[in-house]
Amino acid sequence: MACFRKSLIGVSLLVLAALPGAAQGADEPANPWMAPAIVAEQAQAADDTAREAVAGRRAKALVAAMTLDEKLQQLTGAKPEILPELPQCYGARHVSGIARLQIPTFRITNGPVGLGQNDCVSVEVAQALGSSSPMGVITRAYTHPSSAKATALPSALAAAASFDPAVAGLYGEVIATEMHNLGLHVFEAPGVNLARLPILGRNFEYFGEDPFLSGTMAVAETRAIQARGLIAMPKHFLANEQETNRMTIQTTVDRQTLRELYLLPFEMAVKDGKAAAVMCAYNYVNGQPSCESKELLTDILRTDWGFTGYVQTDFFAQKSTSASLVNGLDHEMPLPLFWAPAKLKAALDKGEVTVDLIDRALERRYRQAFKAGIFDRKLTQTPIDFAAGGRKAREIGARSSVLLQNNGALPLRSTLKSLVLIGKQSQVYAQQAVAGGAVTGEPMGAGGGSSDVVPAYTVSPAEGLRRALAQLGNPTATVQLVLVDDANTAATIDGRAVGMNEALAALAAADAVVIMAGTIAEEGADRATFQDPKGLALAAPAAAGQSLDWYAHRSNLIATETGDNAARNSGTTALIAQVLAARSADGRPMARKTALVLKDNAGPALPASLVGPAGPAIVEAWFPGQEDGNIVADVLFGRVEPTGRLPVTVPIAGKSFLDYVAPSAYPGTPGEGGKQTVTYAERLAIGYRWYDLDPDGVCPQRAGRNPCVAFPFGHGLSYTSFAMSAPRVTPLPGGKWRVSARLRNTGPRPGTETAQVYVTLPASADRLGAKQPPRRLVGFAKLALAAGAAGEVAIDLDPAASNHPLGVWDEQRQSWIVPPGAFTLWIGRSSAPRDLLRAGTITPAG
């Protein structure tokens, strides 16, 4: 959803005076769509299909009873207003109700990491109308920090790192519970765009670089939300993989790549998650605006996939009046701009659109609202149980944390006497609870992006570490906070200014050292340095933004070489080197008592010196959200097992995909009509597939290791150890297969391993189009084992599944094809060849 800057809001000012309020009319007899018999029929329907059929009849009856003016009012969001049903809320993310038709206010909230920018800011904002400009009032209606509070969850990327649909389900449960508390109906999420670019500003809102993992998590979250009588809205449809110039960017992607990568998680969410809505994106795809592409909205979404829900625009994403309605768009947000009544009536008069098309759009949305029960319950608000939400957020964060490497420093001893937490003065990681867009010294939720949730409380890193030690029976242990300047020449210890030598001496004397670093990002900009705020040409290599050193004061604004939002160097990697080179007071190498905690948008590029036995223990905690300090402390002290696995590849600095990306692939080059065009020239080679395919010849595999990769996709360690053996493939009825292996916990404590199944397609697949990567993820499962225990992990493979595990999109035939030949199946603990066992081969029939 849009990050509402003044430049975007200005477009809406021209129409404010003409905006209609809620349509009113004379009292009418009881409405047939609200009759007790039909409501009961819907509630008693045997299955989802039957419920939708009844909901469809109710929707059709409702639309038939509406006047044209009422229909036009219902096609779009409303101007900011105090909600009649909730007079404590000044809102701007809703469709106004119609009292005479018993249509309630239809309320929408942003996401995906909790209820960010929801439909309720303080009424005092509305009262400022007399003293502030209209532009300021409108902006505050969407982004004011008085937005109703909610639980600020760990990032969606963190949930993906769990490799566990149950965690995504828990994520959806928290969201749905609090939506009911706040009287909301639609959740603009999950986000299922892919981490094509590690510097994409919204990677933390998405589920990583693999379409199957992304789709699996989206299905689980969508089901959890919609099972509770609400609407989930997967976004942003489609190819919305960069923030720079996202409103106008032209993305050029071949159809095979679209189908096999970027469409796939949406297809899974629609077919398996039964998503009730989809959000179209700002960008153009292959020459057509996403929100008026017949190919996307009608041919693929509805004809191919059988989607029966409705399509809503991203805020201000619509670019036409007639073409969008004709080609499959159903709902404009947040204001009536292209679908302002005057424009639609003009289009009707010209015969460009028909009333039937308007009815179709409304019926699609009403059908989903009736199916969810939105018309059948009173719009009310109840208090949120913030303690319960916090407990679940803490559980999600712990199950999503990834132990990347461990030289014995972790878990920390509960009996230690002194711990030093160190970070940068200019960075949030060691100082505050971290979410997307977090800014040093400012409260969480102050940035302005879709995921800026305003929490009831936050837990800082130092607070979490101190609390953990006290709960472990060691309240006298000291936790010092050391903050270092960007030049690594001055520092503070618990706020007291000191020289760098004194700071290093404190580290050397401590029993344990925790370094916190990361890569803050947010909607509105990517982590890249441009020549000017237009974002047309880079001033530094794209790879610079993947470093732990790169930062800008405002992550939602384009960074430039100079100016108010200049890109800067935090000196973080140099600081880490200084810490590890210090002489420890107890004689241990500093690396053996140091843990590096990363809080990331999508995994940084790491210096080779940090990877391996000479480096510190490394934990990837993503953006932990409001429970940051508790989540990190739980993992560091071993109170929970870090069971997460990487949903993105972590490269060696200087050897990443971004080190070889061309300007045509990012940030784009001038195209037809001077519009910036981005070409996905890498085709299927994104994420681990790029490193495995090695299209640039810079990452040759050696003994199952990739010299460009610090930690591979799917990687993650435990505080115990596992051995996998006896891999095999077993045929199942219906043309399915089971891939299984024996797992043994060979370590000293209970733990959970994640088994992953990858498939190698036959050589014939390459003849159908783009060169296929050596492996693609097609399944995963977790198995918890006590120390010394063993068990079998089994993952079933269905060629007919919505993720097309064995399929290739044939552009000539315009269909999925299972290429002829033998498919090799692998099972293991990451995508790296050294971590995989060959389970066997299969030759599908036909």
XYZ file of C-alpha atoms in Angstrom, residues 155-643:
489
model
C 8.443 -9.128 9.684
C 6.704 -11.331 7.138
C 10.161 -12.433 5.989
C 10.728 -13.675 9.534
C 7.542 -15.746 9.350
C 8.801 -17.217 6.079
C 12.073 -18.110 7.808
C 10.147 -20.421 10.099
C 9.565 -22.715 7.085
C 6.389 -23.611 8.947
C 2.839 -22.915 7.702
C 1.663 -23.139 11.322
C 3.669 -20.007 12.100
C 2.052 -18.197 9.162
C -1.279 -19.401 10.527
C -0.444 -17.975 13.952
C 0.540 -14.737 12.227
C -2.884 -14.600 10.577
C -4.598 -15.482 13.841
C -3.111 -12.482 15.656
C -4.045 -10.197 12.771
C -7.615 -11.502 12.492
C -8.230 -11.304 16.240
C -7.158 -7.675 16.360
C -9.099 -6.835 13.192
C -12.249 -7.951 14.985
C -11.201 -5.926 18.039
C -10.893 -2.798 15.898
C -13.942 -3.451 13.724
C -12.009 -3.973 10.478
C -12.961 -6.109 7.493
C -10.151 -6.290 4.933
C -6.435 -6.963 5.485
C -4.294 -5.666 2.635
C -1.887 -8.587 2.744
C -0.161 -11.045 2.616
C 2.536 -9.561 0.408
C 3.850 -12.160 -2.015
C 6.209 -10.272 -4.290
C 9.611 -11.948 -4.501
C 13.028 -10.830 -3.271
C 14.390 -10.451 -6.788
C 16.530 -7.574 -5.503
C 18.090 -7.944 -2.041
C 17.898 -4.137 -1.723
C 14.149 -3.932 -2.440
C 12.696 -1.640 0.210
C 9.801 -3.971 1.038
C 11.502 -7.356 1.147
C 10.758 -7.556 4.863
C 7.035 -7.425 4.025
C 7.294 -10.417 1.707
C 8.250 -14.087 2.073
C 11.637 -14.252 0.370
C 13.138 -15.347 -2.926
C 11.402 -18.669 -3.580
C 7.877 -18.739 -5.080
C 6.873 -22.062 -3.516
C 7.864 -20.990 0.002
C 6.163 -17.648 -0.536
C 2.978 -19.271 -1.797
C 2.897 -21.821 1.023
C 3.121 -19.125 3.684
C 0.583 -16.935 1.874
C -1.918 -19.802 1.738
C -1.595 -20.471 5.466
C -1.948 -16.815 6.444
C -4.857 -16.217 4.058
C -6.727 -19.244 5.375
C -6.183 -18.173 8.992
C -7.567 -14.686 8.349
C -10.525 -15.734 6.224
C -11.494 -18.603 8.524
C -12.317 -15.884 11.049
C -14.813 -14.076 8.834
C -12.497 -11.530 7.232
C -11.017 -10.795 3.814
C -7.339 -11.283 2.964
C -5.857 -9.470 -0.029
C -2.601 -10.871 -1.490
C -0.534 -8.094 -3.074
C 0.973 -6.510 -5.238
C -0.259 -8.041 -8.487
C 2.196 -8.103 -10.396
C 5.999 -7.865 -10.893
C 6.210 -5.136 -8.243
C 9.789 -5.936 -7.204
C 11.255 -2.466 -6.751
C 10.196 0.665 -4.911
C 12.214 3.135 -6.988
C 9.750 4.903 -9.326
C 7.187 2.194 -8.574
C 4.277 4.418 -9.609
C 5.376 4.603 -13.243
C 7.965 1.880 -13.809
C 7.525 -0.339 -16.842
C 8.478 -3.947 -16.069
C 9.212 -6.251 -18.960
C 9.051 -9.925 -18.044
C 8.717 -12.899 -20.360
C 5.616 -15.027 -19.768
C 7.522 -18.142 -18.722
C 9.288 -16.225 -15.970
C 6.019 -14.619 -14.902
C 4.299 -17.990 -14.605
C 7.117 -19.963 -12.972
C 8.186 -17.286 -10.494
C 6.159 -14.132 -9.988
C 2.633 -15.412 -10.595
C 3.130 -18.672 -8.719
C 2.584 -17.489 -5.111
C -0.527 -15.603 -6.217
C -1.802 -18.718 -7.978
C -1.325 -20.746 -4.800
C -3.044 -18.084 -2.668
C -6.013 -18.028 -5.043
C -6.382 -21.754 -5.656
C -5.398 -23.150 -2.243
C -5.965 -20.162 0.035
C -9.234 -19.137 -1.653
C -8.192 -15.505 -1.361
C -11.261 -13.269 -1.441
C -9.418 -10.300 -2.945
C -6.249 -9.349 -4.786
C -4.526 -5.967 -4.905
C -3.205 -4.768 -8.258
C 0.049 -2.831 -8.329
C 1.379 0.579 -9.337
C 3.701 -0.578 -12.094
C 3.107 -1.468 -15.719
C 3.650 -5.076 -16.822
C 4.610 -5.732 -20.420
C 3.146 -2.438 -21.546
C -0.099 -2.513 -19.574
C -0.889 -0.912 -16.197
C -1.275 -3.678 -13.630
C -4.705 -2.363 -12.664
C -6.103 -2.480 -16.192
C -4.326 -5.487 -17.695
C -6.865 -7.854 -19.201
C -4.152 -10.511 -19.370
C -3.566 -10.328 -15.625
C -6.990 -9.464 -14.194
C -9.219 -11.508 -16.463
C -7.322 -14.046 -18.588
C -5.019 -15.328 -15.849
C -6.678 -14.462 -12.561
C -10.257 -15.345 -13.422
C -10.238 -17.539 -16.524
C -7.141 -19.625 -15.796
C -7.306 -19.760 -12.011
C -11.050 -19.505 -11.364
C -10.734 -16.521 -9.024
C -14.164 -15.432 -7.779
C -13.097 -12.560 -5.557
C -12.558 -8.889 -6.333
C -9.568 -6.783 -7.366
C -8.730 -3.581 -5.504
C -6.142 -1.004 -6.514
C -3.103 -0.154 -4.507
C -3.699 3.385 -3.247
C -3.634 5.775 -6.228
C -2.514 2.972 -8.565
C -5.404 3.268 -11.037
C -4.552 4.923 -14.354
C -7.801 4.958 -16.361
C -11.571 5.126 -16.049
C -13.002 2.812 -18.697
C -10.224 0.345 -19.509
C -9.736 -0.590 -15.865
C -13.428 -1.410 -15.369
C -13.731 -3.281 -18.662
C -10.601 -5.364 -18.061
C -11.376 -6.562 -14.569
C -10.781 -3.986 -11.825
C -13.518 -3.825 -9.159
C -12.591 -1.286 -6.494
C -10.654 2.002 -6.506
C -8.859 3.146 -3.357
C -8.567 5.395 -1.527
C -10.624 8.130 -3.235
C -12.906 8.480 -6.280
C -10.395 9.778 -8.801
C -10.667 7.858 -12.059
C -13.982 6.456 -10.865
C -15.363 9.762 -9.693
C -19.106 9.735 -10.469
C -18.793 12.431 -13.134
C -16.122 10.458 -15.009
C -18.059 7.212 -14.890
C -21.274 8.883 -16.006
C -19.399 10.399 -18.933
C -18.023 6.970 -19.821
C -21.547 5.541 -19.625
C -22.859 8.263 -21.919
C -20.122 7.472 -24.455
C -20.817 3.748 -24.285
C -17.282 2.995 -23.073
C -18.660 1.170 -20.044
C -22.053 -0.255 -19.089
C -24.090 -0.482 -15.927
C -23.634 -4.246 -16.141
C -19.868 -3.784 -15.701
C -20.474 -1.601 -12.651
C -22.855 -4.208 -11.251
C -20.275 -6.937 -11.878
C -17.605 -5.074 -9.938
C -19.898 -4.478 -6.969
C -21.267 -8.010 -6.934
C -17.760 -9.442 -6.813
C -16.925 -7.438 -3.689
C -20.300 -7.863 -2.003
C -20.198 -11.602 -2.574
C -17.004 -11.863 -0.557
C -18.339 -9.512 2.130
C -21.527 -11.576 2.487
C -19.511 -14.797 2.513
C -17.344 -13.435 5.337
C -20.419 -12.392 7.333
C -19.522 -8.697 7.252
C -23.116 -7.613 6.555
C -24.430 -9.822 9.347
C -22.539 -8.419 12.336
C -22.609 -5.043 13.984
C -19.630 -2.766 13.498
C -18.132 -2.380 16.974
C -14.758 -2.146 18.678
C -13.485 -4.012 21.719
C -10.204 -3.778 23.675
C -7.192 -5.615 22.247
C -5.464 -8.097 24.521
C -1.975 -6.714 23.937
C -0.357 -9.188 26.325
C -1.734 -12.128 24.320
C -0.647 -10.549 21.040
C 2.806 -9.949 22.458
C 3.180 -13.561 23.577
C 2.337 -14.787 20.082
C 4.639 -12.238 18.462
C 7.426 -13.468 20.726
C 6.738 -17.067 19.750
C 6.736 -16.210 16.048
C 10.032 -14.351 16.406
C 11.737 -17.176 18.240
C 10.587 -19.785 15.713
C 11.815 -17.548 12.885
C 15.327 -16.762 14.157
C 18.135 -18.391 12.179
C 21.421 -19.538 13.702
C 23.792 -19.001 10.793
C 27.018 -20.132 12.460
C 28.196 -20.970 15.942
C 31.738 -21.460 17.183
C 30.639 -22.235 20.724
C 29.705 -18.724 21.826
C 26.012 -19.660 21.896
C 23.912 -20.242 23.822
C 25.138 -17.682 26.318
C 25.771 -18.923 29.850
C 23.061 -17.903 32.278
C 25.755 -17.533 34.969
C 27.824 -14.923 33.156
C 28.739 -11.854 35.211
C 29.046 -9.242 32.493
C 27.653 -8.766 28.996
C 28.312 -5.906 26.614
C 25.783 -5.012 23.939
C 27.369 -2.948 21.184
C 26.033 -1.145 18.150
C 26.135 2.130 16.285
C 25.007 5.516 17.582
C 23.442 6.270 14.201
C 21.653 2.930 13.931
C 18.625 1.529 15.735
C 19.653 -2.115 16.080
C 21.197 -2.106 19.571
C 19.088 0.752 20.892
C 15.422 0.173 20.041
C 12.962 -2.472 19.031
C 13.313 -2.791 15.272
C 10.635 -2.772 12.593
C 10.621 -1.640 8.969
C 11.518 2.029 8.680
C 12.710 2.320 12.280
C 14.586 5.564 12.911
C 16.946 6.189 15.815
C 15.221 8.135 18.552
C 11.746 7.914 17.044
C 8.934 5.622 18.217
C 7.979 2.531 16.286
C 5.275 3.265 13.740
C 6.497 6.761 12.921
C 7.853 6.146 9.430
C 4.779 6.257 7.217
C 4.916 2.924 5.395
C 2.260 0.242 5.158
C 3.867 -1.806 7.904
C 4.299 1.010 10.406
C 2.234 -0.541 13.172
C 1.770 1.560 16.316
C 2.320 -0.884 19.209
C 1.139 -0.581 22.792
C 4.701 -1.225 24.012
C 8.154 -2.207 22.790
C 11.017 -4.172 24.358
C 14.503 -2.805 23.711
C 17.478 -5.171 23.286
C 19.132 -4.205 26.574
C 15.838 -4.530 28.437
C 15.276 -8.003 27.009
C 18.783 -9.202 27.886
C 18.577 -7.881 31.463
C 15.135 -9.384 31.947
C 16.301 -12.761 30.658
C 19.258 -12.855 33.046
C 17.015 -11.997 35.985
C 14.509 -14.681 35.026
C 17.361 -17.179 34.711
C 18.290 -16.491 38.353
C 21.135 -14.043 37.694
C 19.819 -10.545 38.516
C 23.263 -9.192 39.485
C 24.852 -9.663 36.048
C 25.651 -6.381 34.301
C 24.520 -5.490 30.801
C 26.328 -2.465 29.380
C 25.264 -0.675 26.197
C 28.141 0.590 24.073
C 27.330 2.839 21.125
C 30.038 3.808 18.627
C 30.154 6.659 16.130
C 30.380 6.062 12.375
C 34.119 6.808 12.338
C 34.814 4.215 15.069
C 36.786 6.765 17.052
C 34.395 7.644 19.890
C 31.741 5.847 21.885
C 29.431 5.935 24.862
C 29.051 3.359 27.615
C 25.541 3.551 29.071
C 25.424 7.149 27.842
C 28.841 8.188 29.198
C 31.204 9.507 26.528
C 34.429 7.514 26.246
C 37.258 6.996 23.805
C 37.335 3.969 21.547
C 40.092 2.314 23.552
C 38.004 2.403 26.724
C 35.056 0.945 24.833
C 37.194 -1.897 23.460
C 38.581 -2.534 26.938
C 35.042 -2.990 28.260
C 34.372 -5.497 25.493
C 37.587 -7.370 26.213
C 36.761 -7.626 29.912
C 33.194 -8.852 29.411
C 32.142 -12.498 29.661
C 30.087 -12.130 26.487
C 29.687 -9.597 23.682
C 26.604 -9.096 21.533
C 26.974 -6.960 18.404
C 23.773 -5.778 16.703
C 23.678 -4.635 13.080
C 21.435 -4.916 10.044
C 19.801 -3.315 7.017
C 16.816 -1.043 7.681
C 14.390 -0.544 4.772
C 10.851 0.608 4.161
C 8.215 1.202 1.559
C 8.939 4.120 -0.741
C 12.600 3.539 -1.609
C 15.198 0.850 -2.133
C 18.551 0.625 -0.369
C 20.457 2.361 -3.157
C 22.276 5.646 -3.805
C 21.086 7.769 -6.739
C 22.416 10.812 -8.533
C 19.302 12.794 -7.627
C 15.893 12.250 -5.977
C 14.327 11.237 -9.289
C 15.912 7.810 -8.902
C 16.778 7.407 -12.560
C 20.525 6.744 -12.335
C 22.644 5.146 -9.630
C 25.492 7.103 -8.083
C 27.008 3.991 -6.503
C 26.824 0.284 -7.371
C 23.523 -1.358 -6.470
C 25.429 -3.852 -4.304
C 26.411 -1.070 -1.892
C 22.909 -1.153 -0.446
C 23.284 -4.782 0.599
C 26.146 -3.918 2.942
C 25.842 -3.580 6.703
C 27.553 -0.199 6.279
C 25.018 1.515 3.977
C 22.293 3.654 5.494
C 20.254 6.774 4.939
C 18.406 8.765 7.578
C 15.015 8.102 5.978
C 14.644 4.688 4.427
C 11.340 5.621 2.759
C 12.969 8.343 0.648
C 15.380 7.969 -2.268
C 18.963 8.342 -1.014
C 21.411 10.532 -2.915
C 25.128 11.326 -2.749
C 24.493 14.627 -0.999
C 21.532 16.478 0.421
C 19.015 15.940 3.195
C 18.853 12.170 2.696
C 22.426 11.417 1.712
C 23.631 7.821 1.780
C 26.170 7.267 4.532
C 28.662 4.685 5.750
C 28.110 3.522 9.321
C 31.498 1.804 9.606
C 29.784 -1.304 10.943
C 31.958 -3.933 9.259
C 35.098 -2.100 10.404
C 33.717 -2.013 13.955
C 33.051 -5.760 13.910
C 36.641 -6.324 12.763
C 37.909 -4.142 15.619
C 35.893 -6.067 18.170
C 37.099 -9.439 16.924
C 40.729 -8.228 16.867
C 40.660 -7.042 20.498
C 42.661 -8.982 23.115
C 40.206 -10.714 25.428
C 40.942 -10.370 29.151
C 40.272 -14.057 29.808
C 42.537 -15.321 27.019
C 39.719 -16.584 24.786
C 39.639 -15.321 21.214
C 37.016 -12.588 21.016
C 35.149 -14.537 18.336
C 34.551 -17.345 20.837
C 32.599 -15.058 23.146
C 30.934 -12.820 20.535
C 27.530 -13.134 18.920
C 26.588 -10.986 15.931
C 22.820 -10.431 15.797
C 21.541 -9.296 12.406
C 18.228 -7.487 11.998
C 17.534 -7.429 8.313
C 15.384 -6.474 5.387
C 16.578 -9.436 3.309
C 19.983 -10.695 4.435
C 23.158 -8.628 3.986
C 26.258 -9.341 1.929
C 28.838 -10.409 4.532
C 32.604 -9.955 4.445
C 34.341 -13.300 3.909
C 36.305 -12.693 7.129
C 33.145 -13.140 9.210
C 32.236 -16.509 7.707
C 33.839 -19.635 9.098
C 35.677 -20.692 12.271
C 37.396 -17.337 12.755
C 34.103 -15.468 12.721
C 31.622 -14.898 15.548
C 28.419 -16.774 16.183
C 25.784 -15.193 13.928
C 22.024 -15.048 14.505
C 19.621 -13.620 11.922
C 16.652 -12.133 13.783
C 15.107 -10.170 10.864
C 12.946 -7.243 12.057
C 11.640 -8.625 15.368
C 8.978 -5.960 15.949
C 7.746 -4.892 19.361
C 9.087 -7.979 21.200
C 12.597 -7.459 19.819
C 14.516 -7.621 23.112
C 12.657 -10.668 24.397
C 12.941 -12.566 21.089
C 16.672 -12.025 20.769
C 17.336 -12.816 24.434
C 15.307 -16.027 24.243
C 17.476 -17.240 21.367
C 20.840 -16.057 22.690
C 20.363 -17.689 26.086
C 18.980 -20.894 24.579
C 15.589 -20.571 26.215
C 14.211 -21.418 22.785
C 15.714 -23.283 19.866
C 16.500 -21.144 16.782
C 14.539 -23.261 14.319
